[in-house]
Backbone as JSON, one array per atom type, in Angstrom:
{
  "sequence": "MGADRGIHVEFKDGLNPLSVAKVLRALVEAEKPGLLILGKQAIDDDCNQTGQMLAGLLKWPQGTFASKVTLDKEKQVATVDREVDGGIETVLLDLPAVITTDLRLNQPRYATLPNIMKAKSKVIKKYTPGDLNVEIKSDLEVLQVTEPPKRKAGVIVSSVDELIDKLQNEARVI",
  "N": [[4.13, 77.31, -66.67], [4.59, 80.24, -68.59], [2.75, 82.8, -70.32], [-0.32, 84.45, -69.75], [-1.3, 86.67, -70.95], [-0.29, 89.6, -72.83], [1.61, 92.68, -73.1], [2.07, 95.33, -75.28], [3.94, 98.05, -76.09], [3.85, 100.6, -78.33], [6.2, 102.39, -80.21], [7.27, 105.19, -82.08], [9.57, 106.65, -82.55], [13.15, 106.73, -81.89], [14.42, 105.29, -78.85], [15.51, 105.95, -75.51], [17.21, 104.76, -72.55], [16.08, 105.97, -70.19], [13.55, 106.86, -71.05], [12.34, 104.41, -71.67], [12.34, 103.3, -69.07], [10.56, 105.1, -67.85], [8.18, 104.53, -69.23], [7.83, 101.87, -68.49], [7.51, 102.24, -65.73], [5.03, 103.52, -65.67], [3.42, 101.42, -66.6], [3.82, 99.62, -64.48], [2.58, 100.97, -62.4], [-0.05, 100.78, -63.3], [-0.49, 98.0, -63.52], [0.45, 96.77, -61.17], [2.55, 94.78, -60.37], [4.35, 92.29, -58.45], [6.98, 91.7, -58.79], [9.61, 92.57, -60.91], [11.29, 91.48, -63.72], [14.0, 92.01, -65.68], [16.05, 92.14, -68.61], [19.67, 92.3, -68.68], [21.12, 94.06, -70.4], [20.42, 96.32, -73.14], [19.9, 95.26, -76.46], [20.27, 96.9, -78.62], [21.64, 99.34, -77.93], [23.35, 98.64, -75.94], [23.3, 99.56, -73.32], [22.69, 98.96, -70.45], [21.13, 100.21, -68.42], [18.36, 100.6, -68.01], [16.94, 98.91, -66.12], [18.09, 99.7, -63.66], [17.43, 102.41, -63.61], [14.65, 102.25, -63.64], [14.16, 100.99, -61.14], [15.02, 103.03, -59.49], [13.18, 105.08, -60.17], [10.82, 103.92, -59.27], [11.4, 103.63, -56.65], [12.09, 101.16, -55.58], [13.73, 98.2, -54.27], [16.66, 96.77, -55.81], [18.13, 94.07, -57.61], [20.89, 93.37, -59.37], [22.3, 91.88, -62.3], [21.6, 89.14, -61.93], [22.34, 85.79, -61.24], [21.16, 83.72, -59.98], [17.98, 83.29, -58.58], [15.87, 83.21, -55.81], [12.67, 82.92, -54.6], [10.74, 83.8, -51.78], [7.64, 83.56, -51.06], [6.06, 83.66, -48.79], [7.45, 85.23, -46.89], [7.72, 87.41, -48.45], [10.12, 88.14, -49.9], [13.04, 88.24, -51.98], [15.85, 86.36, -52.81], [18.87, 87.07, -54.2], [21.51, 85.89, -56.13], [24.56, 87.12, -57.31], [27.19, 87.43, -59.66], [30.31, 88.62, -58.85], [33.55, 90.31, -58.88], [35.05, 89.07, -56.82], [33.78, 86.63, -56.37], [30.7, 85.19, -55.48], [28.02, 87.26, -54.73], [25.42, 87.69, -52.44], [22.25, 89.03, -52.19], [19.44, 90.19, -50.33], [16.2, 90.97, -51.04], [13.41, 93.0, -50.33], [10.11, 92.49, -51.43], [7.86, 94.51, -53.36], [10.25, 94.31, -56.09], [12.97, 95.03, -58.37], [14.66, 93.09, -60.7], [17.55, 92.48, -62.58], [18.76, 90.43, -65.1], [21.37, 87.95, -65.52], [23.2, 86.18, -68.01], [23.51, 83.58, -67.09], [21.3, 82.87, -65.63], [19.14, 81.16, -66.37], [18.28, 78.3, -68.4], [17.43, 78.59, -71.74], [14.09, 77.94, -72.95], [12.76, 76.2, -75.69], [10.24, 76.97, -77.91], [7.49, 74.88, -78.61], [5.58, 73.59, -81.37], [2.74, 73.25, -80.71], [2.56, 74.98, -78.5], [3.23, 77.41, -79.65], [1.0, 77.78, -81.29], [-0.95, 78.05, -79.29], [-0.1, 80.41, -78.13], [-0.74, 82.29, -80.06], [-3.37, 82.81, -79.63], [-3.54, 84.3, -77.36], [-4.2, 87.27, -75.43], [-3.02, 90.42, -76.41], [-2.43, 93.45, -75.24], [-2.37, 96.69, -76.52], [-0.51, 99.65, -76.24], [0.28, 103.14, -76.39], [2.94, 105.5, -75.66], [1.6, 107.91, -75.07], [-0.92, 107.02, -74.27], [-0.24, 106.14, -71.77], [0.38, 108.39, -70.44], [3.02, 109.34, -70.71], [5.68, 111.24, -71.7], [7.78, 111.03, -74.38], [10.97, 111.89, -74.72], [14.22, 113.03, -75.4], [16.52, 113.43, -72.84], [19.03, 114.21, -73.16], [21.42, 116.02, -75.03], [23.42, 115.94, -77.81], [26.21, 117.75, -78.18], [28.67, 117.93, -79.47], [30.95, 115.91, -81.26], [34.15, 114.74, -81.19], [37.35, 113.62, -82.4], [39.87, 111.99, -80.43], [43.05, 113.54, -79.52], [45.89, 112.99, -81.61], [48.19, 110.41, -80.85], [51.58, 110.52, -79.7], [54.42, 108.97, -81.24], [55.6, 105.84, -80.09], [58.38, 104.82, -77.96], [61.25, 102.86, -78.23], [62.99, 101.12, -75.9], [66.2, 100.07, -74.72], [66.89, 98.72, -72.44], [65.94, 97.66, -69.1], [66.73, 99.45, -67.16], [66.91, 101.87, -68.61], [64.19, 102.13, -69.27], [63.07, 102.52, -66.7], [64.35, 104.92, -66.0], [63.25, 106.68, -67.9], [60.52, 106.56, -67.22], [60.66, 107.7, -64.65], [61.95, 110.22, -65.0], [61.08, 111.49, -67.38], [58.28, 110.85, -67.93], [57.38, 110.96, -65.38], [55.93, 109.22, -63.7], [56.61, 107.37, -61.86]],
  "CA": [[4.92, 78.44, -67.09], [4.06, 80.9, -69.79], [2.01, 84.02, -70.06], [-1.75, 84.45, -70.08], [-1.55, 87.86, -71.75], [0.9, 90.38, -73.06], [1.48, 94.14, -73.28], [2.98, 95.85, -76.3], [3.94, 99.5, -76.16], [4.31, 100.95, -79.65], [6.98, 103.63, -80.3], [7.61, 105.59, -83.46], [10.89, 107.22, -82.62], [14.16, 106.04, -81.11], [14.24, 105.35, -77.41], [16.68, 105.92, -74.62], [16.89, 103.97, -71.37], [15.21, 106.66, -69.26], [12.21, 106.83, -71.61], [11.82, 103.06, -71.48], [12.06, 103.15, -67.67], [9.33, 105.85, -67.53], [7.04, 103.78, -69.76], [7.64, 100.68, -67.63], [6.96, 102.72, -64.44], [3.58, 103.76, -65.87], [2.79, 100.1, -66.65], [3.83, 99.05, -63.13], [1.53, 101.65, -61.64], [-1.33, 100.27, -63.72], [-0.58, 96.54, -63.37], [0.8, 96.41, -59.78], [3.23, 93.48, -60.23], [5.15, 92.15, -57.24], [8.36, 91.48, -59.12], [9.93, 92.9, -62.31], [12.51, 90.83, -64.17], [14.42, 92.63, -66.94], [17.39, 91.77, -69.08], [20.77, 93.14, -68.18], [21.51, 95.11, -71.34], [19.68, 96.43, -74.36], [20.67, 94.71, -77.57], [20.54, 97.91, -79.63], [22.64, 100.32, -77.56], [24.26, 98.02, -74.96], [23.4, 100.53, -72.24], [22.69, 98.44, -69.1], [20.65, 101.27, -67.55], [16.91, 100.68, -67.8], [16.55, 98.28, -64.86], [18.51, 100.52, -62.53], [16.64, 103.64, -63.65], [13.29, 101.89, -63.25], [14.16, 100.77, -59.68], [15.11, 104.37, -58.9], [11.91, 105.82, -60.34], [9.8, 103.28, -58.42], [11.91, 103.56, -55.28], [12.06, 99.74, -55.22], [15.04, 97.63, -54.23], [17.05, 96.11, -57.05], [19.19, 93.07, -57.66], [21.36, 93.43, -60.74], [23.14, 90.78, -62.84], [21.24, 87.95, -61.15], [22.64, 84.49, -61.81], [20.23, 82.8, -59.31], [16.95, 83.99, -57.83], [15.02, 82.37, -54.99], [11.57, 83.68, -54.06], [10.02, 83.34, -50.59], [6.36, 84.25, -51.15], [5.52, 83.83, -47.45], [8.14, 86.36, -46.27], [7.75, 88.49, -49.43], [11.49, 88.53, -50.19], [13.75, 87.52, -53.05], [17.29, 86.21, -52.57], [19.5, 87.15, -55.52], [22.95, 85.71, -56.2], [25.14, 87.77, -58.46], [28.61, 87.22, -59.8], [31.18, 89.8, -58.71], [34.96, 89.92, -59.12], [35.53, 88.2, -55.77], [32.99, 85.4, -56.26], [29.22, 85.34, -55.56], [27.44, 88.15, -53.75], [24.03, 87.37, -52.25], [21.46, 90.12, -51.62], [18.06, 89.87, -49.97], [15.38, 92.13, -51.46], [11.99, 93.01, -50.04], [9.25, 92.65, -52.62], [8.22, 94.41, -54.78], [11.64, 94.56, -56.42], [13.4, 94.94, -59.76], [15.83, 92.22, -60.87], [18.06, 92.38, -63.93], [19.29, 89.03, -65.2], [22.63, 87.62, -66.18], [22.93, 85.06, -68.97], [23.54, 82.29, -66.42], [20.14, 82.71, -64.77], [18.4, 79.95, -66.72], [18.46, 77.68, -69.71], [16.24, 78.96, -72.53], [13.21, 76.9, -73.44], [12.41, 76.4, -77.07], [8.81, 76.81, -78.09], [7.0, 73.78, -79.43], [4.52, 74.06, -82.29], [1.44, 73.45, -80.04], [2.58, 76.18, -77.67], [3.19, 78.57, -80.54], [-0.4, 77.97, -81.7], [-1.68, 78.57, -78.14], [0.33, 81.82, -77.92], [-1.41, 83.17, -81.02], [-4.73, 83.14, -79.14], [-3.43, 85.09, -76.14], [-4.52, 88.67, -75.58], [-1.91, 91.36, -76.33], [-2.97, 94.8, -75.14], [-1.46, 97.63, -77.14], [-0.49, 101.03, -75.68], [1.3, 104.11, -76.87], [3.37, 106.28, -74.52], [0.56, 108.88, -74.75], [-1.94, 106.31, -73.48], [0.27, 105.97, -70.41], [0.75, 109.72, -70.0], [4.47, 109.43, -70.69], [6.24, 112.01, -72.79], [9.06, 110.47, -74.84], [11.89, 112.95, -75.19], [15.58, 112.79, -74.97], [17.01, 114.39, -71.82], [20.4, 114.47, -73.55], [21.65, 116.67, -76.32], [24.81, 115.8, -78.22], [26.71, 119.05, -78.63], [29.81, 117.84, -80.36], [31.71, 114.66, -81.2], [35.46, 114.98, -81.79], [38.31, 112.55, -82.21], [40.9, 112.35, -79.47], [44.28, 114.0, -80.18], [46.82, 111.92, -82.09], [49.22, 110.05, -79.87], [52.97, 110.56, -80.15], [54.98, 107.68, -81.53], [56.24, 105.19, -78.94], [59.84, 104.79, -77.93], [61.77, 101.53, -77.93], [64.14, 101.21, -74.97], [67.12, 98.93, -74.86], [67.08, 98.02, -71.17], [65.02, 97.96, -68.01], [67.24, 100.68, -66.51], [66.51, 102.98, -69.45], [62.77, 102.28, -69.1], [62.82, 103.1, -65.39], [64.81, 106.3, -66.08], [62.28, 107.48, -68.7], [59.29, 106.67, -66.43], [60.9, 108.6, -63.53], [62.37, 111.57, -65.34], [60.3, 112.12, -68.51], [56.86, 110.71, -67.75], [57.14, 111.3, -63.96], [54.83, 108.38, -63.18], [57.11, 106.59, -60.69]],
  "C": [[4.34, 78.98, -68.41], [3.27, 82.11, -69.36], [0.56, 83.86, -70.5], [-2.12, 85.62, -70.99], [-0.24, 88.61, -71.92], [0.57, 91.85, -73.18], [2.49, 94.55, -74.31], [2.83, 97.37, -76.33], [4.61, 99.9, -77.47], [4.99, 102.31, -79.63], [7.22, 103.91, -81.77], [9.02, 106.05, -83.62], [11.86, 106.37, -81.81], [13.95, 106.23, -79.63], [15.56, 105.46, -76.7], [16.27, 105.22, -73.36], [15.95, 104.67, -70.39], [13.77, 106.69, -69.76], [11.57, 105.48, -71.42], [11.46, 102.86, -69.99], [10.8, 103.91, -67.28], [8.08, 105.13, -68.04], [6.78, 102.57, -68.87], [7.1, 101.09, -66.25], [5.46, 102.93, -64.57], [2.83, 102.4, -65.94], [2.76, 99.44, -65.28], [2.76, 99.68, -62.28], [0.15, 101.15, -62.01], [-1.51, 98.79, -63.37], [-0.31, 96.04, -61.96], [1.46, 95.04, -59.66], [4.03, 93.45, -58.92], [6.63, 91.96, -57.51], [8.53, 91.82, -60.6], [11.26, 92.21, -62.64], [12.82, 91.4, -65.53], [15.74, 92.03, -67.37], [18.44, 92.72, -68.57], [21.03, 94.32, -69.08], [20.6, 95.1, -72.57], [20.52, 95.92, -75.52], [21.04, 95.79, -78.59], [21.63, 98.9, -79.22], [23.56, 99.86, -76.44], [24.38, 98.85, -73.68], [23.47, 99.97, -70.8], [22.24, 99.51, -68.14], [19.17, 101.19, -67.2], [16.46, 100.09, -66.49], [16.91, 99.12, -63.64], [17.7, 101.81, -62.45], [15.19, 103.36, -63.19], [13.2, 101.66, -61.74], [14.23, 102.12, -58.98], [13.82, 105.13, -59.01], [10.8, 105.24, -59.47], [10.15, 103.32, -56.95], [11.78, 102.12, -54.72], [13.47, 99.26, -55.08], [15.36, 96.93, -55.55], [18.17, 95.1, -56.84], [19.65, 93.0, -59.12], [22.25, 92.23, -61.05], [22.86, 89.45, -62.15], [21.63, 86.69, -61.92], [21.79, 83.39, -61.11], [19.25, 83.65, -58.5], [16.08, 82.96, -57.11], [13.94, 83.24, -54.38], [11.0, 83.0, -52.78], [8.73, 84.14, -50.51], [5.8, 84.55, -49.75], [6.14, 85.06, -46.76], [8.18, 87.58, -47.21], [9.12, 89.05, -49.68], [12.01, 87.71, -51.37], [15.23, 87.5, -52.69], [17.93, 86.14, -53.97], [21.0, 86.9, -55.36], [23.43, 86.39, -57.47], [26.62, 87.58, -58.47], [29.33, 88.57, -59.72], [32.63, 89.34, -58.85], [35.49, 88.94, -58.07], [34.78, 86.88, -55.58], [31.53, 85.66, -56.42], [28.79, 86.27, -54.42], [25.95, 87.78, -53.65], [23.33, 88.58, -51.59], [20.03, 89.64, -51.38], [17.24, 91.11, -50.22], [13.98, 91.94, -50.94], [11.24, 93.2, -51.3], [8.24, 93.75, -52.36], [9.65, 94.84, -55.03], [11.85, 94.49, -57.93], [14.65, 94.06, -59.81], [16.24, 92.26, -62.33], [18.87, 91.08, -64.0], [20.67, 88.97, -65.88], [22.34, 86.44, -67.07], [22.95, 83.71, -68.27], [22.28, 82.02, -65.61], [19.35, 81.42, -65.11], [18.77, 79.45, -68.12], [17.23, 78.04, -70.53], [15.42, 77.74, -72.94], [12.89, 77.22, -74.9], [10.95, 76.07, -77.25], [8.49, 75.63, -79.01], [5.87, 74.31, -80.33], [3.15, 74.21, -81.59], [1.44, 74.69, -79.16], [2.64, 77.48, -78.48], [1.76, 78.87, -80.99], [-1.21, 78.51, -80.52], [-1.34, 80.05, -77.93], [-0.39, 82.75, -78.88], [-2.78, 83.6, -80.54], [-4.69, 84.01, -77.89], [-3.67, 86.57, -76.43], [-3.23, 89.5, -75.46], [-2.5, 92.75, -76.37], [-1.93, 95.77, -75.66], [-1.63, 99.0, -76.51], [0.46, 101.88, -76.52], [1.78, 104.85, -75.61], [2.3, 107.33, -74.09], [-0.58, 108.27, -73.94], [-1.56, 106.18, -72.0], [0.66, 107.29, -69.78], [2.26, 109.89, -69.78], [4.95, 110.21, -71.91], [7.61, 111.44, -73.13], [9.88, 111.62, -75.39], [13.25, 112.57, -74.67], [15.99, 113.86, -73.95], [18.45, 114.75, -72.1], [20.46, 115.16, -74.87], [23.14, 116.53, -76.65], [25.26, 117.14, -78.83], [27.8, 118.91, -79.67], [30.46, 116.46, -80.19], [33.03, 114.95, -81.9], [36.35, 113.79, -81.54], [39.32, 112.97, -81.15], [42.19, 112.81, -80.21], [45.15, 112.82, -80.56], [47.87, 111.67, -81.04], [50.61, 110.18, -80.52], [53.44, 109.12, -80.38], [55.66, 107.11, -80.25], [57.74, 105.18, -79.07], [60.26, 103.37, -77.54], [62.98, 101.73, -77.04], [64.95, 99.95, -75.04], [67.31, 98.14, -73.57], [66.03, 98.43, -70.17], [65.42, 99.24, -67.33], [66.83, 101.93, -67.32], [65.0, 103.23, -69.32], [62.43, 102.96, -67.78], [63.21, 104.57, -65.39], [63.79, 107.15, -66.81], [60.97, 107.62, -67.92], [59.46, 107.65, -65.26], [61.11, 110.03, -63.98], [61.56, 112.28, -66.45], [58.79, 112.06, -68.22], [56.44, 111.1, -66.31], [55.93, 110.54, -63.37], [55.27, 107.49, -62.04], [58.18, 107.4, -59.99]]
}
């Protein structure tokens, strides 16, 4: 386990999930991997969008929130278990595919000093978005941010019958 090399894409400005997905798509087209494994959410903006956008741009199948992944290299498929409200959902993906991970996927390994020293000698290729022919721009423009209107003060009712009457006659929700 481990990596023989790395890729570092240098950015100067802030990023959005679609820009990251476009950069990753360009890297996929150059590197031709058979499987992409991404985290579920970005730590900076908590978006949970890049993996899904990347799968859409590549037109690859996706397994999101994976808690268990089983690869069958002979059949070129991945079986992904994901937690849903009703239990575990299992999806079968043809490879190549994009998988986003859940925190239960594996136990982190802690680097040992000898492995840290080995990692320092590994090749890390550096790119810029321009090297990959990707234009980084925001497709969104924030026009205005306003606070929601102030809420009216609540009402204390003295009985269940009074509550039901107010819900029926004033709020008209039942």
